[in-house]
Amino acid sequence: MTLFLESVENKNVDTTKIAQSLKAHKEEQQARLAAESALRSLLTQVLNSGMNLEQVAQMMNLSTLEVRRLVGENF
């Protein structure tokens, strides 16, 4: 890792910008995972209320495959 950073510094690359970019990427990934988790929870609740998979998919403008991927094969 040290050799990589030294190599990067030798090429006049702003390591601060790289670190900021990596941090932003990590935060975006965490936000996507949180959103997917919230959607998964919502879909599970709606399915448990009695709607079938196709109805939920249509209501949420998702494919049935996407709904299955999010909630698993239990529904």
Short mmCIF file of N, CA and C in Angstrom, two decimals:
data_model
loop_
_atom_site.label_atom_id
_atom_site.label_comp_id
_atom_site.label_asym_id
_atom_site.label_seq_id
_atom_site.Cartn_x
_atom_site.Cartn_y
_atom_site.Cartn_z
N MET A 1 0.83 -1.19 0.00
CA MET A 1 0.00 0.00 0.00
C MET A 1 0.87 1.25 0.00
N THR A 2 1.94 1.22 0.78
CA THR A 2 2.83 2.37 0.83
C THR A 2 3.47 2.62 -0.52
N LEU A 3 3.89 1.56 -1.19
CA LEU A 3 4.49 1.72 -2.51
C LEU A 3 3.49 2.32 -3.50
N PHE A 4 2.24 1.89 -3.40
CA PHE A 4 1.21 2.43 -4.28
C PHE A 4 1.05 3.93 -4.05
N LEU A 5 0.96 4.32 -2.78
CA LEU A 5 0.78 5.74 -2.47
C LEU A 5 1.99 6.56 -2.92
N GLU A 6 3.19 6.02 -2.73
CA GLU A 6 4.38 6.73 -3.18
C GLU A 6 4.37 6.86 -4.69
N SER A 7 3.95 5.83 -5.38
CA SER A 7 3.86 5.87 -6.84
C SER A 7 2.85 6.92 -7.28
N VAL A 8 1.72 6.95 -6.61
CA VAL A 8 0.68 7.93 -6.94
C VAL A 8 1.20 9.34 -6.68
N GLU A 9 1.86 9.55 -5.56
CA GLU A 9 2.39 10.87 -5.24
C GLU A 9 3.43 11.30 -6.27
N ASN A 10 4.22 10.37 -6.74
CA ASN A 10 5.23 10.70 -7.74
C ASN A 10 4.61 11.12 -9.06
N LYS A 11 3.41 10.73 -9.32
CA LYS A 11 2.75 11.08 -10.58
C LYS A 11 1.88 12.33 -10.43
N ASN A 12 2.09 13.08 -9.38
CA ASN A 12 1.38 14.33 -9.14
C ASN A 12 -0.14 14.15 -9.08
N VAL A 13 -0.57 13.05 -8.50
CA VAL A 13 -2.00 12.81 -8.33
C VAL A 13 -2.37 13.30 -6.94
N ASP A 14 -3.49 13.98 -6.86
CA ASP A 14 -3.94 14.52 -5.58
C ASP A 14 -4.58 13.39 -4.77
N THR A 15 -3.83 12.88 -3.78
CA THR A 15 -4.32 11.77 -2.98
C THR A 15 -5.53 12.18 -2.14
N THR A 16 -5.65 13.44 -1.81
CA THR A 16 -6.82 13.91 -1.07
C THR A 16 -8.08 13.73 -1.91
N LYS A 17 -7.99 14.06 -3.19
CA LYS A 17 -9.15 13.89 -4.07
C LYS A 17 -9.50 12.42 -4.23
N ILE A 18 -8.49 11.57 -4.30
CA ILE A 18 -8.74 10.14 -4.40
C ILE A 18 -9.45 9.65 -3.14
N ALA A 19 -8.96 10.06 -1.99
CA ALA A 19 -9.57 9.66 -0.72
C ALA A 19 -11.01 10.15 -0.63
N GLN A 20 -11.26 11.39 -1.06
CA GLN A 20 -12.62 11.93 -1.05
C GLN A 20 -13.53 11.15 -1.99
N SER A 21 -13.00 10.79 -3.14
CA SER A 21 -13.77 10.03 -4.11
C SER A 21 -14.12 8.65 -3.57
N LEU A 22 -13.16 8.00 -2.94
CA LEU A 22 -13.40 6.69 -2.34
C LEU A 22 -14.43 6.78 -1.22
N LYS A 23 -14.35 7.83 -0.42
CA LYS A 23 -15.31 8.03 0.67
C LYS A 23 -16.70 8.26 0.10
N ALA A 24 -16.81 9.07 -0.94
CA ALA A 24 -18.10 9.34 -1.57
C ALA A 24 -18.69 8.06 -2.15
N HIS A 25 -17.84 7.25 -2.78
CA HIS A 25 -18.30 5.98 -3.35
C HIS A 25 -18.83 5.06 -2.25
N LYS A 26 -18.13 4.99 -1.14
CA LYS A 26 -18.56 4.15 -0.03
C LYS A 26 -19.89 4.65 0.53
N GLU A 27 -20.04 5.96 0.66
CA GLU A 27 -21.29 6.52 1.18
C GLU A 27 -22.45 6.25 0.22
N GLU A 28 -22.19 6.35 -1.08
CA GLU A 28 -23.23 6.05 -2.07
C GLU A 28 -23.64 4.59 -1.99
N GLN A 29 -22.67 3.71 -1.84
CA GLN A 29 -22.95 2.29 -1.74
C GLN A 29 -23.78 2.00 -0.49
N GLN A 30 -23.43 2.63 0.63
CA GLN A 30 -24.18 2.44 1.87
C GLN A 30 -25.61 2.95 1.71
N ALA A 31 -25.79 4.08 1.02
CA ALA A 31 -27.12 4.62 0.79
C ALA A 31 -27.95 3.69 -0.08
N ARG A 32 -27.34 3.12 -1.12
CA ARG A 32 -28.04 2.16 -1.98
C ARG A 32 -28.48 0.93 -1.19
N LEU A 33 -27.58 0.43 -0.35
CA LEU A 33 -27.91 -0.75 0.45
C LEU A 33 -29.04 -0.44 1.44
N ALA A 34 -29.02 0.75 2.04
CA ALA A 34 -30.08 1.14 2.97
C ALA A 34 -31.41 1.27 2.24
N ALA A 35 -31.39 1.86 1.04
CA ALA A 35 -32.62 2.01 0.26
C ALA A 35 -33.16 0.64 -0.14
N GLU A 36 -32.29 -0.26 -0.54
CA GLU A 36 -32.72 -1.60 -0.92
C GLU A 36 -33.30 -2.34 0.28
N SER A 37 -32.71 -2.16 1.44
CA SER A 37 -33.21 -2.79 2.65
C SER A 37 -34.59 -2.26 3.01
N ALA A 38 -34.79 -0.94 2.88
CA ALA A 38 -36.10 -0.34 3.16
C ALA A 38 -37.14 -0.85 2.17
N LEU A 39 -36.77 -0.95 0.90
CA LEU A 39 -37.68 -1.46 -0.12
C LEU A 39 -38.03 -2.92 0.17
N ARG A 40 -37.04 -3.70 0.55
CA ARG A 40 -37.27 -5.11 0.88
C ARG A 40 -38.27 -5.23 2.03
N SER A 41 -38.10 -4.41 3.04
CA SER A 41 -39.00 -4.42 4.19
C SER A 41 -40.42 -4.05 3.77
N LEU A 42 -40.55 -3.01 2.97
CA LEU A 42 -41.86 -2.57 2.49
C LEU A 42 -42.53 -3.66 1.67
N LEU A 43 -41.80 -4.25 0.74
CA LEU A 43 -42.36 -5.31 -0.10
C LEU A 43 -42.82 -6.50 0.75
N THR A 44 -42.04 -6.86 1.73
CA THR A 44 -42.41 -7.97 2.60
C THR A 44 -43.69 -7.66 3.36
N GLN A 45 -43.81 -6.44 3.88
CA GLN A 45 -45.02 -6.05 4.60
C GLN A 45 -46.25 -6.10 3.70
N VAL A 46 -46.12 -5.59 2.47
CA VAL A 46 -47.24 -5.58 1.54
C VAL A 46 -47.62 -7.01 1.16
N LEU A 47 -46.64 -7.84 0.90
CA LEU A 47 -46.93 -9.24 0.58
C LEU A 47 -47.60 -9.95 1.76
N ASN A 48 -47.16 -9.65 2.96
CA ASN A 48 -47.76 -10.27 4.15
C ASN A 48 -49.18 -9.77 4.40
N SER A 49 -49.54 -8.62 3.83
CA SER A 49 -50.89 -8.08 4.01
C SER A 49 -51.91 -8.79 3.13
N GLY A 50 -51.44 -9.59 2.18
CA GLY A 50 -52.37 -10.35 1.36
C GLY A 50 -52.26 -10.13 -0.13
N MET A 51 -51.54 -9.12 -0.55
CA MET A 51 -51.37 -8.92 -2.00
C MET A 51 -50.44 -10.00 -2.54
N ASN A 52 -50.68 -10.40 -3.79
CA ASN A 52 -49.79 -11.40 -4.37
C ASN A 52 -48.60 -10.72 -5.04
N LEU A 53 -47.65 -11.53 -5.41
CA LEU A 53 -46.38 -11.04 -5.97
C LEU A 53 -46.60 -10.19 -7.21
N GLU A 54 -47.47 -10.63 -8.09
CA GLU A 54 -47.72 -9.89 -9.34
C GLU A 54 -48.36 -8.52 -9.06
N GLN A 55 -49.29 -8.47 -8.10
CA GLN A 55 -49.93 -7.20 -7.74
C GLN A 55 -48.90 -6.22 -7.18
N VAL A 56 -48.06 -6.72 -6.31
CA VAL A 56 -47.03 -5.87 -5.69
C VAL A 56 -46.06 -5.37 -6.75
N ALA A 57 -45.64 -6.25 -7.64
CA ALA A 57 -44.71 -5.86 -8.70
C ALA A 57 -45.33 -4.77 -9.56
N GLN A 58 -46.59 -4.94 -9.94
CA GLN A 58 -47.26 -3.94 -10.77
C GLN A 58 -47.40 -2.62 -10.02
N MET A 59 -47.80 -2.68 -8.75
CA MET A 59 -47.98 -1.47 -7.95
C MET A 59 -46.67 -0.70 -7.81
N MET A 60 -45.56 -1.42 -7.66
CA MET A 60 -44.26 -0.78 -7.44
C MET A 60 -43.50 -0.54 -8.74
N ASN A 61 -44.12 -0.90 -9.87
CA ASN A 61 -43.49 -0.74 -11.19
C ASN A 61 -42.15 -1.50 -11.26
N LEU A 62 -42.20 -2.73 -10.74
CA LEU A 62 -41.04 -3.62 -10.77
C LEU A 62 -41.44 -4.90 -11.49
N SER A 63 -40.47 -5.64 -11.95
CA SER A 63 -40.77 -6.96 -12.50
C SER A 63 -40.98 -7.93 -11.35
N THR A 64 -41.69 -9.01 -11.64
CA THR A 64 -41.87 -10.03 -10.60
C THR A 64 -40.52 -10.64 -10.21
N LEU A 65 -39.62 -10.74 -11.16
CA LEU A 65 -38.28 -11.27 -10.84
C LEU A 65 -37.54 -10.36 -9.86
N GLU A 66 -37.69 -9.04 -10.05
CA GLU A 66 -37.02 -8.10 -9.14
C GLU A 66 -37.62 -8.19 -7.74
N VAL A 67 -38.93 -8.31 -7.66
CA VAL A 67 -39.57 -8.46 -6.35
C VAL A 67 -39.10 -9.74 -5.69
N ARG A 68 -39.06 -10.83 -6.44
CA ARG A 68 -38.57 -12.11 -5.89
C ARG A 68 -37.12 -11.99 -5.41
N ARG A 69 -36.31 -11.29 -6.19
CA ARG A 69 -34.90 -11.12 -5.80
C ARG A 69 -34.81 -10.37 -4.48
N LEU A 70 -35.66 -9.37 -4.31
CA LEU A 70 -35.61 -8.55 -3.10
C LEU A 70 -36.14 -9.27 -1.86
N VAL A 71 -37.21 -10.04 -2.03
CA VAL A 71 -37.84 -10.65 -0.85
C VAL A 71 -37.49 -12.12 -0.68
N GLY A 72 -36.84 -12.70 -1.65
CA GLY A 72 -36.51 -14.11 -1.56
C GLY A 72 -37.60 -14.96 -2.17
N GLU A 73 -37.40 -16.24 -2.14
CA GLU A 73 -38.31 -17.18 -2.80
C GLU A 73 -39.49 -17.58 -1.92
N ASN A 74 -39.64 -17.01 -0.74
CA ASN A 74 -40.69 -17.42 0.18
C ASN A 74 -42.08 -16.97 -0.24
N PHE A 75 -42.18 -16.05 -1.18
CA PHE A 75 -43.49 -15.52 -1.56
C PHE A 75 -43.89 -16.00 -2.92
#
